[in-house]
PDB file of C-alpha atoms and ligand atoms in Angstrom:
ATOM      1  CA  MET A   1      -3.026   8.586  19.388  1.00 81.00           C
ATOM      2  CA  PHE A   2      -5.809   8.423  21.996  1.00 86.00           C
ATOM      3  CA  SER A   3      -4.629  11.586  23.754  1.00 88.00           C
ATOM      4  CA  ASN A   4      -7.967  13.278  23.229  1.00 90.00           C
ATOM      5  CA  LEU A   5      -9.843  10.212  24.475  1.00 92.00           C
ATOM      6  CA  SER A   6      -7.533  10.068  27.482  1.00 93.00           C
ATOM      7  CA  ASP A   7      -8.130  13.709  28.323  1.00 93.00           C
ATOM      8  CA  ARG A   8     -11.886  13.371  27.979  1.00 94.00           C
ATOM      9  CA  LEU A   9     -12.063  10.320  30.210  1.00 94.00           C
ATOM     10  CA  ALA A  10      -9.796  11.959  32.782  1.00 94.00           C
ATOM     11  CA  ALA A  11     -12.089  15.004  32.861  1.00 94.00           C
ATOM     12  CA  THR A  12     -15.112  12.752  33.283  1.00 93.00           C
ATOM     13  CA  PHE A  13     -13.604  10.940  36.249  1.00 93.00           C
ATOM     14  CA  LYS A  14     -12.456  14.194  37.813  1.00 91.00           C
ATOM     15  CA  GLY A  15     -16.102  15.138  38.191  1.00 87.00           C
ATOM     16  CA  LEU A  16     -16.681  12.066  40.368  1.00 87.00           C
ATOM     17  CA  ARG A  17     -13.695  12.486  42.625  1.00 85.00           C
ATOM     18  CA  GLY A  18     -14.435  13.006  46.296  1.00 82.00           C
ATOM     19  CA  LYS A  19     -17.995  11.705  46.085  1.00 84.00           C
ATOM     20  CA  GLY A  20     -18.665   9.316  48.925  1.00 83.00           C
ATOM     21  CA  ARG A  21     -21.642   7.790  47.202  1.00 86.00           C
ATOM     22  CA  LEU A  22     -22.725   7.734  43.567  1.00 88.00           C
ATOM     23  CA  SER A  23     -26.375   8.282  42.759  1.00 91.00           C
ATOM     24  CA  GLU A  24     -27.953   6.760  39.685  1.00 93.00           C
ATOM     25  CA  ALA A  25     -27.917  10.264  38.196  1.00 93.00           C
ATOM     26  CA  ASP A  26     -24.158  10.522  38.793  1.00 92.00           C
ATOM     27  CA  VAL A  27     -23.628   7.185  37.066  1.00 94.00           C
ATOM     28  CA  ASP A  28     -25.844   8.117  34.141  1.00 95.00           C
ATOM     29  CA  ALA A  29     -24.087  11.445  33.654  1.00 94.00           C
ATOM     30  CA  THR A  30     -20.710   9.708  33.754  1.00 95.00           C
ATOM     31  CA  VAL A  31     -21.766   7.005  31.313  1.00 97.00           C
ATOM     32  CA  ARG A  32     -23.141   9.671  28.980  1.00 97.00           C
ATOM     33  CA  GLU A  33     -19.807  11.466  28.962  1.00 96.00           C
ATOM     34  CA  ILE A  34     -17.907   8.227  28.393  1.00 96.00           C
ATOM     35  CA  ARG A  35     -20.226   7.478  25.497  1.00 97.00           C
ATOM     36  CA  ARG A  36     -19.565  10.859  23.909  1.00 96.00           C
ATOM     37  CA  ALA A  37     -15.810  10.562  24.419  1.00 95.00           C
ATOM     38  CA  LEU A  38     -15.756   7.127  22.772  1.00 95.00           C
ATOM     39  CA  LEU A  39     -17.909   8.219  19.846  1.00 94.00           C
ATOM     40  CA  ASP A  40     -15.765  11.315  19.315  1.00 93.00           C
ATOM     41  CA  ALA A  41     -12.693   9.058  19.285  1.00 92.00           C
ATOM     42  CA  ASP A  42     -14.294   7.064  16.433  1.00 91.00           C
ATOM     43  CA  VAL A  43     -15.055   3.934  18.439  1.00 93.00           C
ATOM     44  CA  ALA A  44     -17.686   1.966  16.511  1.00 94.00           C
ATOM     45  CA  LEU A  45     -21.269   2.448  17.703  1.00 94.00           C
ATOM     46  CA  PRO A  46     -22.043  -1.206  18.601  1.00 94.00           C
ATOM     47  CA  VAL A  47     -18.846  -1.317  20.651  1.00 95.00           C
ATOM     48  CA  VAL A  48     -19.757   1.934  22.412  1.00 96.00           C
ATOM     49  CA  ARG A  49     -23.228   0.603  23.222  1.00 97.00           C
ATOM     50  CA  GLN A  50     -21.954  -2.631  24.647  1.00 96.00           C
ATOM     51  CA  PHE A  51     -19.198  -0.885  26.554  1.00 97.00           C
ATOM     52  CA  THR A  52     -21.372   1.755  28.163  1.00 97.00           C
ATOM     53  CA  ALA A  53     -24.094  -0.745  29.052  1.00 97.00           C
ATOM     54  CA  ALA A  54     -21.520  -2.912  30.837  1.00 97.00           C
ATOM     55  CA  VAL A  55     -20.001   0.051  32.656  1.00 97.00           C
ATOM     56  CA  ARG A  56     -23.429   1.334  33.727  1.00 97.00           C
ATOM     57  CA  GLU A  57     -24.531  -2.032  35.064  1.00 96.00           C
ATOM     58  CA  ARG A  58     -21.359  -2.524  37.037  1.00 95.00           C
ATOM     59  CA  ALA A  59     -21.259   1.096  38.261  1.00 94.00           C
ATOM     60  CA  LEU A  60     -24.742   0.661  39.757  1.00 94.00           C
ATOM     61  CA  SER A  61     -23.892  -2.636  41.436  1.00 92.00           C
ATOM     62  CA  ASP A  62     -22.603  -3.409  44.930  1.00 88.00           C
ATOM     63  CA  GLU A  63     -19.138  -3.424  43.454  1.00 89.00           C
ATOM     64  CA  VAL A  64     -19.294   0.375  43.575  1.00 87.00           C
ATOM     65  CA  SER A  65     -21.734   1.153  46.376  1.00 85.00           C
ATOM     66  CA  ALA A  66     -19.701  -0.990  48.784  1.00 85.00           C
ATOM     67  CA  ALA A  67     -16.369   0.456  47.644  1.00 85.00           C
ATOM     68  CA  LEU A  68     -14.444   2.798  49.920  1.00 82.00           C
ATOM     69  CA  ASN A  69     -13.790   5.052  46.990  1.00 89.00           C
ATOM     70  CA  PRO A  70     -16.646   4.758  44.478  1.00 89.00           C
ATOM     71  CA  ALA A  71     -15.042   7.056  41.898  1.00 89.00           C
ATOM     72  CA  GLN A  72     -11.880   4.988  41.856  1.00 91.00           C
ATOM     73  CA  GLN A  73     -13.950   1.857  41.512  1.00 92.00           C
ATOM     74  CA  VAL A  74     -15.648   3.278  38.415  1.00 94.00           C
ATOM     75  CA  VAL A  75     -12.228   3.944  36.869  1.00 95.00           C
ATOM     76  CA  LYS A  76     -11.299   0.319  37.608  1.00 95.00           C
ATOM     77  CA  ILE A  77     -14.455  -0.868  35.899  1.00 96.00           C
ATOM     78  CA  VAL A  78     -13.775   1.258  32.824  1.00 97.00           C
ATOM     79  CA  HIS A  79     -10.235  -0.123  32.779  1.00 97.00           C
ATOM     80  CA  SER A  80     -11.358  -3.724  32.878  1.00 96.00           C
ATOM     81  CA  GLU A  81     -14.012  -3.142  30.208  1.00 96.00           C
ATOM     82  CA  LEU A  82     -11.381  -1.482  27.982  1.00 95.00           C
ATOM     83  CA  VAL A  83      -9.149  -4.526  28.422  1.00 95.00           C
ATOM     84  CA  GLU A  84     -12.047  -6.718  27.273  1.00 93.00           C
ATOM     85  CA  VAL A  85     -12.688  -4.535  24.212  1.00 93.00           C
ATOM     86  CA  LEU A  86      -9.024  -4.897  23.274  1.00 92.00           C
ATOM     87  CA  GLY A  87      -9.131  -8.677  23.401  1.00 91.00           C
ATOM     88  CA  GLY A  88      -8.695  -9.530  27.089  1.00 92.00           C
ATOM     89  CA  GLN A  89      -5.437 -11.190  28.036  1.00 92.00           C
ATOM     90  CA  THR A  90      -2.256 -10.752  26.018  1.00 94.00           C
ATOM     91  CA  ARG A  91      -2.438 -13.286  23.216  1.00 93.00           C
ATOM     92  CA  ARG A  92       0.927 -14.720  22.191  1.00 94.00           C
ATOM     93  CA  LEU A  93       1.743 -16.195  18.799  1.00 96.00           C
ATOM     94  CA  ARG A  94       0.761 -19.817  18.385  1.00 96.00           C
ATOM     95  CA  PHE A  95       3.672 -21.872  17.157  1.00 96.00           C
ATOM     96  CA  ALA A  96       3.204 -25.081  15.186  1.00 95.00           C
ATOM     97  CA  LYS A  97       4.115 -28.287  17.023  1.00 92.00           C
ATOM     98  CA  THR A  98       5.880 -29.677  13.976  1.00 90.00           C
ATOM     99  CA  GLY A  99       7.178 -28.057  10.823  1.00 87.00           C
ATOM    100  CA  PRO A 100       7.446 -24.348  10.269  1.00 97.00           C
ATOM    101  CA  THR A 101       4.940 -22.016  11.884  1.00 98.00           C
ATOM    102  CA  VAL A 102       3.195 -20.068   9.139  1.00 98.00           C
ATOM    103  CA  ILE A 103       2.063 -16.501   9.765  1.00 98.00           C
ATOM    104  CA  MET A 104       0.038 -14.945   6.974  1.00 98.00           C
ATOM    105  CA  LEU A 105      -0.437 -11.173   6.810  1.00 98.00           C
ATOM    106  CA  ALA A 106      -3.636  -9.775   5.345  1.00 97.00           C
ATOM    107  CA  GLY A 107      -5.019  -6.286   4.944  1.00 96.00           C
ATOM    108  CA  LEU A 108      -5.519  -3.410   2.561  1.00 95.00           C
ATOM    109  CA  GLN A 109      -2.767  -1.894   0.485  1.00 94.00           C
ATOM    110  CA  GLY A 110      -0.815   0.613   2.530  1.00 94.00           C
ATOM    111  CA  ALA A 111      -1.921  -0.908   5.843  1.00 95.00           C
ATOM    112  CA  GLY A 112       1.691  -1.659   6.721  1.00 96.00           C
ATOM    113  CA  LYS A 113       1.985  -5.401   5.945  1.00 96.00           C
ATOM    114  CA  THR A 114       5.362  -5.362   4.227  1.00 96.00           C
ATOM    115  CA  THR A 115       6.821  -3.147   6.931  1.00 97.00           C
ATOM    116  CA  LEU A 116       5.319  -5.435   9.553  1.00 97.00           C
ATOM    117  CA  ALA A 117       6.859  -8.498   7.885  1.00 98.00           C
ATOM    118  CA  GLY A 118      10.281  -6.914   8.433  1.00 97.00           C
ATOM    119  CA  LYS A 119       9.455  -5.982  12.019  1.00 98.00           C
ATOM    120  CA  LEU A 120       8.110  -9.441  12.819  1.00 98.00           C
ATOM    121  CA  GLY A 121      11.158 -11.014  11.174  1.00 98.00           C
ATOM    122  CA  ARG A 122      13.524  -8.931  13.246  1.00 97.00           C
ATOM    123  CA  TRP A 123      11.598  -9.571  16.448  1.00 97.00           C
ATOM    124  CA  LEU A 124      11.383 -13.327  15.794  1.00 97.00           C
ATOM    125  CA  ARG A 125      15.120 -13.458  15.098  1.00 97.00           C
ATOM    126  CA  GLU A 126      15.767 -11.683  18.388  1.00 96.00           C
ATOM    127  CA  GLN A 127      13.665 -14.342  20.103  1.00 95.00           C
ATOM    128  CA  GLY A 128      15.959 -17.034  18.718  1.00 96.00           C
ATOM    129  CA  HIS A 129      13.843 -18.075  15.733  1.00 97.00           C
ATOM    130  CA  THR A 130      15.027 -18.484  12.152  1.00 97.00           C
ATOM    131  CA  PRO A 131      12.268 -16.765  10.160  1.00 98.00           C
ATOM    132  CA  LEU A 132      11.805 -16.672   6.408  1.00 98.00           C
ATOM    133  CA  LEU A 133       9.843 -13.835   4.797  1.00 98.00           C
ATOM    134  CA  VAL A 134       7.856 -14.770   1.702  1.00 98.00           C
ATOM    135  CA  ALA A 135       7.084 -12.127  -0.919  1.00 96.00           C
ATOM    136  CA  ALA A 136       3.636 -13.157  -2.123  1.00 95.00           C
ATOM    137  CA  ASP A 137       2.488  -9.594  -2.820  1.00 91.00           C
ATOM    138  CA  LEU A 138       2.886  -9.464  -6.576  1.00 90.00           C
ATOM    139  CA  GLN A 139       0.225  -6.790  -6.967  1.00 85.00           C
ATOM    140  CA  ARG A 140       2.214  -3.750  -6.028  1.00 81.00           C
ATOM    141  CA  PRO A 141       5.166  -3.316  -8.422  1.00 77.00           C
ATOM    142  CA  ASN A 142       7.616  -2.528  -5.628  1.00 88.00           C
ATOM    143  CA  ALA A 143       6.393  -4.883  -2.951  1.00 91.00           C
ATOM    144  CA  VAL A 144       8.907  -7.669  -3.636  1.00 92.00           C
ATOM    145  CA  THR A 145      11.876  -5.289  -3.666  1.00 93.00           C
ATOM    146  CA  GLN A 146      10.527  -3.519  -0.585  1.00 95.00           C
ATOM    147  CA  LEU A 147      10.355  -6.821   1.296  1.00 96.00           C
ATOM    148  CA  GLN A 148      13.881  -7.682   0.164  1.00 96.00           C
ATOM    149  CA  VAL A 149      15.086  -4.340   1.500  1.00 96.00           C
ATOM    150  CA  VAL A 150      13.389  -4.685   4.900  1.00 96.00           C
ATOM    151  CA  GLY A 151      14.531  -8.317   5.084  1.00 97.00           C
ATOM    152  CA  GLU A 152      18.107  -7.269   4.552  1.00 97.00           C
ATOM    153  CA  ARG A 153      17.802  -4.547   7.154  1.00 97.00           C
ATOM    154  CA  ALA A 154      16.244  -7.009   9.584  1.00 96.00           C
ATOM    155  CA  GLY A 155      18.895  -9.640   8.847  1.00 97.00           C
ATOM    156  CA  VAL A 156      16.198 -12.073   7.737  1.00 98.00           C
ATOM    157  CA  THR A 157      16.138 -14.227   4.587  1.00 97.00           C
ATOM    158  CA  VAL A 158      13.501 -13.402   1.973  1.00 97.00           C
ATOM    159  CA  PHE A 159      11.936 -15.885  -0.423  1.00 97.00           C
ATOM    160  CA  ALA A 160      10.970 -14.071  -3.613  1.00 93.00           C
ATOM    161  CA  PRO A 161       9.822 -15.319  -7.000  1.00 86.00           C
ATOM    162  CA  GLU A 162      12.708 -15.671  -9.437  1.00 78.00           C
ATOM    163  CA  PRO A 163      12.075 -13.977 -12.759  1.00 69.00           C
ATOM    164  CA  GLY A 164      10.550 -16.438 -15.209  1.00 60.00           C
ATOM    165  CA  ASN A 165       9.620 -18.961 -12.545  1.00 53.00           C
ATOM    166  CA  GLY A 166       6.149 -18.605 -11.186  1.00 47.00           C
ATOM    167  CA  VAL A 167       6.074 -14.814 -11.338  1.00 56.00           C
ATOM    168  CA  GLY A 168       2.504 -13.660 -11.433  1.00 80.00           C
ATOM    169  CA  ASP A 169       1.097 -16.429  -9.268  1.00 90.00           C
ATOM    170  CA  PRO A 170       1.233 -15.351  -5.641  1.00 94.00           C
ATOM    171  CA  VAL A 171      -0.438 -18.559  -4.445  1.00 96.00           C
ATOM    172  CA  ASP A 172       2.327 -20.614  -6.004  1.00 94.00           C
ATOM    173  CA  VAL A 173       5.002 -18.328  -4.536  1.00 95.00           C
ATOM    174  CA  ALA A 174       3.455 -18.646  -1.077  1.00 97.00           C
ATOM    175  CA  ARG A 175       3.296 -22.434  -1.354  1.00 97.00           C
ATOM    176  CA  ARG A 176       6.868 -22.697  -2.573  1.00 96.00           C
ATOM    177  CA  GLY A 177       7.991 -20.301   0.152  1.00 97.00           C
ATOM    178  CA  VAL A 178       6.612 -22.573   2.861  1.00 97.00           C
ATOM    179  CA  GLU A 179       8.233 -25.604   1.178  1.00 97.00           C
ATOM    180  CA  ALA A 180      11.553 -23.769   1.042  1.00 97.00           C
ATOM    181  CA  ALA A 181      11.259 -22.952   4.743  1.00 97.00           C
ATOM    182  CA  ARG A 182      10.734 -26.621   5.517  1.00 96.00           C
ATOM    183  CA  GLU A 183      13.716 -27.688   3.402  1.00 96.00           C
ATOM    184  CA  ARG A 184      16.007 -24.981   4.743  1.00 96.00           C
ATOM    185  CA  GLN A 185      15.001 -25.445   8.381  1.00 94.00           C
ATOM    186  CA  HIS A 186      13.395 -22.068   8.975  1.00 97.00           C
ATOM    187  CA  ASP A 187      11.066 -22.467  11.923  1.00 97.00           C
ATOM    188  CA  VAL A 188       8.731 -19.546  11.112  1.00 98.00           C
ATOM    189  CA  VAL A 189       7.437 -18.273   7.775  1.00 98.00           C
ATOM    190  CA  VAL A 190       5.889 -14.833   7.393  1.00 98.00           C
ATOM    191  CA  VAL A 191       3.835 -14.575   4.201  1.00 98.00           C
ATOM    192  CA  ASP A 192       3.285 -11.048   2.893  1.00 97.00           C
ATOM    193  CA  THR A 193       0.185 -10.847   0.709  1.00 95.00           C
ATOM    194  CA  ALA A 194      -1.291  -8.284  -1.662  1.00 92.00           C
ATOM    195  CA  GLY A 195      -3.897  -5.764  -0.629  1.00 90.00           C
ATOM    196  CA  ARG A 196      -5.961  -3.332  -2.653  1.00 88.00           C
ATOM    197  CA  LEU A 197      -7.034   0.154  -1.796  1.00 86.00           C
ATOM    198  CA  GLY A 198     -10.474  -1.178  -0.904  1.00 86.00           C
ATOM    199  CA  VAL A 199     -11.925  -4.613  -0.277  1.00 86.00           C
ATOM    200  CA  ASP A 200     -12.339  -6.428  -3.589  1.00 90.00           C
ATOM    201  CA  ALA A 201     -13.513  -9.926  -4.438  1.00 93.00           C
ATOM    202  CA  GLU A 202     -10.480 -10.921  -6.497  1.00 91.00           C
ATOM    203  CA  MET A 203      -8.043  -9.879  -3.779  1.00 92.00           C
ATOM    204  CA  MET A 204     -10.060 -11.700  -1.130  1.00 95.00           C
ATOM    205  CA  GLN A 205     -10.145 -14.848  -3.244  1.00 95.00           C
ATOM    206  CA  GLN A 206      -6.392 -14.678  -3.687  1.00 95.00           C
ATOM    207  CA  ALA A 207      -5.901 -14.269   0.058  1.00 96.00           C
ATOM    208  CA  ALA A 208      -8.238 -17.204   0.686  1.00 97.00           C
ATOM    209  CA  ASP A 209      -6.292 -19.319  -1.844  1.00 97.00           C
ATOM    210  CA  ILE A 210      -3.003 -18.428  -0.150  1.00 97.00           C
ATOM    211  CA  ARG A 211      -4.555 -19.434   3.143  1.00 97.00           C
ATOM    212  CA  THR A 212      -5.589 -22.804   1.735  1.00 97.00           C
ATOM    213  CA  ALA A 213      -2.184 -23.352   0.111  1.00 97.00           C
ATOM    214  CA  THR A 214      -0.109 -22.463   3.177  1.00 97.00           C
ATOM    215  CA  GLN A 215      -2.348 -23.615   6.055  1.00 97.00           C
ATOM    216  CA  PRO A 216      -1.218 -20.794   8.343  1.00 98.00           C
ATOM    217  CA  ASP A 217      -1.117 -21.088  12.126  1.00 98.00           C
ATOM    218  CA  GLU A 218      -1.897 -17.380  12.345  1.00 98.00           C
ATOM    219  CA  VAL A 219      -3.671 -15.047   9.932  1.00 98.00           C
ATOM    220  CA  LEU A 220      -2.993 -11.522  11.122  1.00 98.00           C
ATOM    221  CA  PHE A 221      -5.137  -8.652   9.912  1.00 97.00           C
ATOM    222  CA  VAL A 222      -3.019  -5.529   9.674  1.00 97.00           C
ATOM    223  CA  VAL A 223      -5.087  -2.379  10.057  1.00 95.00           C
ATOM    224  CA  ASP A 224      -3.980   1.205   9.655  1.00 93.00           C
ATOM    225  CA  ALA A 225      -5.247   3.017  12.743  1.00 90.00           C
ATOM    226  CA  MET A 226      -5.520   6.192  10.690  1.00 89.00           C
ATOM    227  CA  ILE A 227      -8.312   4.954   8.389  1.00 87.00           C
ATOM    228  CA  GLY A 228     -11.083   5.710  10.840  1.00 84.00           C
ATOM    229  CA  GLN A 229     -14.508   4.116  10.685  1.00 84.00           C
ATOM    230  CA  ASP A 230     -13.649   2.079   7.554  1.00 87.00           C
ATOM    231  CA  ALA A 231     -11.426  -0.083   9.737  1.00 91.00           C
ATOM    232  CA  VAL A 232     -14.366  -1.963  11.197  1.00 92.00           C
ATOM    233  CA  ALA A 233     -16.081  -2.818   7.897  1.00 92.00           C
ATOM    234  CA  THR A 234     -12.761  -3.798   6.344  1.00 94.00           C
ATOM    235  CA  ALA A 235     -11.948  -6.048   9.287  1.00 95.00           C
ATOM    236  CA  GLN A 236     -15.330  -7.714   8.983  1.00 95.00           C
ATOM    237  CA  SER A 237     -14.739  -8.417   5.271  1.00 95.00           C
ATOM    238  CA  PHE A 238     -11.350  -9.979   5.975  1.00 96.00           C
ATOM    239  CA  LEU A 239     -12.801 -12.006   8.836  1.00 96.00           C
ATOM    240  CA  ASP A 240     -15.411 -13.429   6.472  1.00 96.00           C
ATOM    241  CA  GLY A 241     -12.954 -13.829   3.591  1.00 95.00           C
ATOM    242  CA  VAL A 242      -9.895 -15.376   5.231  1.00 95.00           C
ATOM    243  CA  GLU A 243     -10.785 -16.347   8.812  1.00 94.00           C
ATOM    244  CA  LEU A 244      -8.451 -14.119  10.779  1.00 97.00           C
ATOM    245  CA  THR A 245      -6.818 -15.278  13.997  1.00 97.00           C
ATOM    246  CA  GLY A 246      -5.503 -11.941  15.241  1.00 96.00           C
ATOM    247  CA  VAL A 247      -5.186  -8.226  14.638  1.00 95.00           C
ATOM    248  CA  VAL A 248      -2.189  -5.930  14.297  1.00 96.00           C
ATOM    249  CA  LEU A 249      -2.754  -2.199  14.766  1.00 94.00           C
ATOM    250  CA  SER A 250      -0.372  -0.192  12.636  1.00 95.00           C
ATOM    251  CA  LYS A 251       0.501   3.502  12.594  1.00 94.00           C
ATOM    252  CA  LEU A 252      -0.400   3.926  16.244  1.00 92.00           C
ATOM    253  CA  ASP A 253       2.187   6.705  16.250  1.00 91.00           C
ATOM    254  CA  GLY A 254      -0.148   8.913  14.188  1.00 85.00           C
ATOM    255  CA  ASP A 255      -2.396  11.596  15.575  1.00 80.00           C
ATOM    256  CA  ALA A 256      -5.677  10.102  14.369  1.00 80.00           C
ATOM    257  CA  ARG A 257      -8.360   9.443  16.951  1.00 83.00           C
ATOM    258  CA  GLY A 258      -7.760   5.708  16.734  1.00 84.00           C
ATOM    259  CA  GLY A 259     -11.032   4.522  18.211  1.00 89.00           C
ATOM    260  CA  ALA A 260     -12.049   2.598  15.097  1.00 86.00           C
ATOM    261  CA  ALA A 261      -8.879   0.542  15.345  1.00 84.00           C
ATOM    262  CA  LEU A 262      -9.660  -0.048  19.007  1.00 88.00           C
ATOM    263  CA  SER A 263     -13.029  -1.445  17.924  1.00 93.00           C
ATOM    264  CA  VAL A 264     -11.623  -4.035  15.542  1.00 94.00           C
ATOM    265  CA  ALA A 265     -10.856  -6.654  18.193  1.00 92.00           C
ATOM    266  CA  SER A 266     -14.310  -6.346  19.688  1.00 92.00           C
ATOM    267  CA  VAL A 267     -16.113  -6.448  16.343  1.00 92.00           C
ATOM    268  CA  THR A 268     -14.141  -9.404  14.956  1.00 94.00           C
ATOM    269  CA  GLY A 269     -13.726 -11.272  18.224  1.00 94.00           C
ATOM    270  CA  ARG A 270     -10.009 -11.549  17.387  1.00 95.00           C
ATOM    271  CA  PRO A 271      -7.431 -10.146  19.789  1.00 93.00           C
ATOM    272  CA  VAL A 272      -4.979  -7.381  19.004  1.00 94.00           C
ATOM    273  CA  MET A 273      -1.593  -9.121  19.137  1.00 96.00           C
ATOM    274  CA  PHE A 274       0.934  -6.533  17.962  1.00 96.00           C
ATOM    275  CA  ALA A 275       1.195  -2.798  17.510  1.00 95.00           C
ATOM    276  CA  SER A 276       3.252  -0.951  14.937  1.00 95.00           C
ATOM    277  CA  THR A 277       4.320   2.495  16.016  1.00 95.00           C
ATOM    278  CA  GLY A 278       6.520   3.922  13.279  1.00 96.00           C
ATOM    279  CA  GLU A 279       8.347   3.266  10.042  1.00 95.00           C
ATOM    280  CA  GLY A 280      11.498   1.874  11.678  1.00 96.00           C
ATOM    281  CA  LEU A 281      11.976  -1.854  12.239  1.00 96.00           C
ATOM    282  CA  ALA A 282      12.158  -1.368  15.992  1.00 95.00           C
ATOM    283  CA  ASP A 283       8.846   0.546  16.113  1.00 97.00           C
ATOM    284  CA  PHE A 284       6.924  -2.559  17.027  1.00 96.00           C
ATOM    285  CA  GLU A 285       5.621  -4.128  20.204  1.00 95.00           C
ATOM    286  CA  VAL A 286       3.675  -7.056  21.526  1.00 96.00           C
ATOM    287  CA  PHE A 287       0.241  -5.648  22.346  1.00 95.00           C
ATOM    288  CA  HIS A 288      -0.876  -5.925  25.949  1.00 95.00           C
ATOM    289  CA  PRO A 289      -4.558  -4.959  26.330  1.00 95.00           C
ATOM    290  CA  ASP A 290      -4.111  -4.127  30.020  1.00 95.00           C
ATOM    291  CA  ARG A 291      -1.176  -1.818  29.347  1.00 94.00           C
ATOM    292  CA  MET A 292      -3.021  -0.063  26.531  1.00 93.00           C
ATOM    293  CA  ALA A 293      -6.047   0.412  28.797  1.00 95.00           C
ATOM    294  CA  SER A 294      -3.772   1.867  31.479  1.00 95.00           C
ATOM    295  CA  ARG A 295      -2.150   4.155  28.938  1.00 92.00           C
ATOM    296  CA  ILE A 296      -5.560   5.427  27.846  1.00 92.00           C
ATOM    297  CA  LEU A 297      -6.667   6.000  31.448  1.00 93.00           C
ATOM    298  CA  ASP A 298      -3.397   7.492  32.695  1.00 85.00           C
TER     299      ASP A 298
HETATM  300  P1  LIG B 301       1.455  -2.631   2.694  1.00 54.20           P
HETATM  301  O1  LIG B 301       0.935  -2.103   1.393  1.00 54.20           O
HETATM  302  O2  LIG B 301       0.354  -3.127   3.570  1.00 54.20           O
HETATM  303  O3  LIG B 301       2.543  -3.631   2.537  1.00 54.20           O
HETATM  304  O4  LIG B 301       2.047  -1.371   3.486  1.00 54.20           O
HETATM  305  P2  LIG B 301       3.562  -0.892   3.693  1.00 54.20           P
HETATM  306  O5  LIG B 301       4.268  -1.784   4.633  1.00 54.20           O
HETATM  307  O6  LIG B 301       4.192  -0.672   2.364  1.00 54.20           O
HETATM  308  O7  LIG B 301       3.335   0.498   4.430  1.00 54.20           O
HETATM  309  C1  LIG B 301       2.723   1.591   3.794  1.00 54.20           C
HETATM  310  C2  LIG B 301       3.370   2.896   4.292  1.00 54.20           C
HETATM  311  O8  LIG B 301       3.120   3.054   5.665  1.00 54.20           O
HETATM  312  C3  LIG B 301       4.890   2.891   4.138  1.00 54.20           C
HETATM  313  O9  LIG B 301       5.279   4.173   3.755  1.00 54.20           O
HETATM  314  C4  LIG B 301       5.395   2.569   5.535  1.00 54.20           C
HETATM  315  O10 LIG B 301       6.672   3.120   5.784  1.00 54.20           O
HETATM  316  C5  LIG B 301       4.326   3.216   6.391  1.00 54.20           C
HETATM  317  N1  LIG B 301       4.163   2.538   7.701  1.00 54.20           N
HETATM  318  C6  LIG B 301       4.019   1.224   7.955  1.00 54.20           C
HETATM  319  N2  LIG B 301       3.833   1.003   9.282  1.00 54.20           N
HETATM  320  C7  LIG B 301       3.864   2.223   9.872  1.00 54.20           C
HETATM  321  C8  LIG B 301       3.707   2.674  11.242  1.00 54.20           C
HETATM  322  O11 LIG B 301       3.499   1.909  12.199  1.00 54.20           O
HETATM  323  N3  LIG B 301       3.769   4.021  11.457  1.00 54.20           N
HETATM  324  C9  LIG B 301       3.984   4.891  10.431  1.00 54.20           C
HETATM  325  N4  LIG B 301       4.048   6.190  10.740  1.00 54.20           N
HETATM  326  N5  LIG B 301       4.127   4.522   9.153  1.00 54.20           N
HETATM  327  C10 LIG B 301       4.066   3.202   8.867  1.00 54.20           C
END
């Protein structure tokens, strides 16, 4: 992911190298190339506009004209603007002061929520927590079993609806899952929820009801980095529907252009907190905007 964007930006900066002074024409040509590279990588247009305007303004300021190495200074500016687009500083999970911390996962079907629940569970356990995974995705026939399988692999307990007791009502399952966590002294609850192939009113209402029933400390929007430009509109719908607190980029191991996923933080104003980079439970990392920016500009 992002290799094409990386190459394009590297080529752009190469053209500036060795220049002792940057003229306005140099800056404009550079900004134009950055703009094209971002658009070709699928970065959303409003994000590209804002980004390039900020880079242009800073590249024409004293910050660059007074720099010993103007070209290097432009790279620094692009780096810091990329960090901003990705949500600024690393944003850690917010834990509840009392009672179990509730983390709700939201997103379209196939985004990677159930897989992420297992990854988060494993990671939380490694950090010394005692997580409980709650199977509140009753939409997809296999979702409950799938969560039980990843839970077992992750060594994390799963709360699933027992046959004949509340099956069919995901809101009730989610509520009872959080109660069970409280009774059984789990300090974190990860609630897996149902998605659909596209945004739909019934699904959004269900997610909103689960939010109300479980009062989550975090509502993480899981977005498949491979879905391209749809990522931004989908994120906006979930932001409106369930008040997200953070973003998780999944399938960053793919070869898609990825720019749309990069735009989600900027468009929603919610930081990217985690990245999923494969199907295995260990293919997961805390997202650091500065490191991702460095990776893109390396
Ligand atoms: P859900 O419908 O949102 O719960 O999505 P799933 O967790 O079932 O994931 C959908 C598919 O994507 C499954 O086949 C997963 O193995 C796969 N998947 C999930 N996360 C990743 C990832 O980070 N990289 C790759 N390559 N595949 C993933």
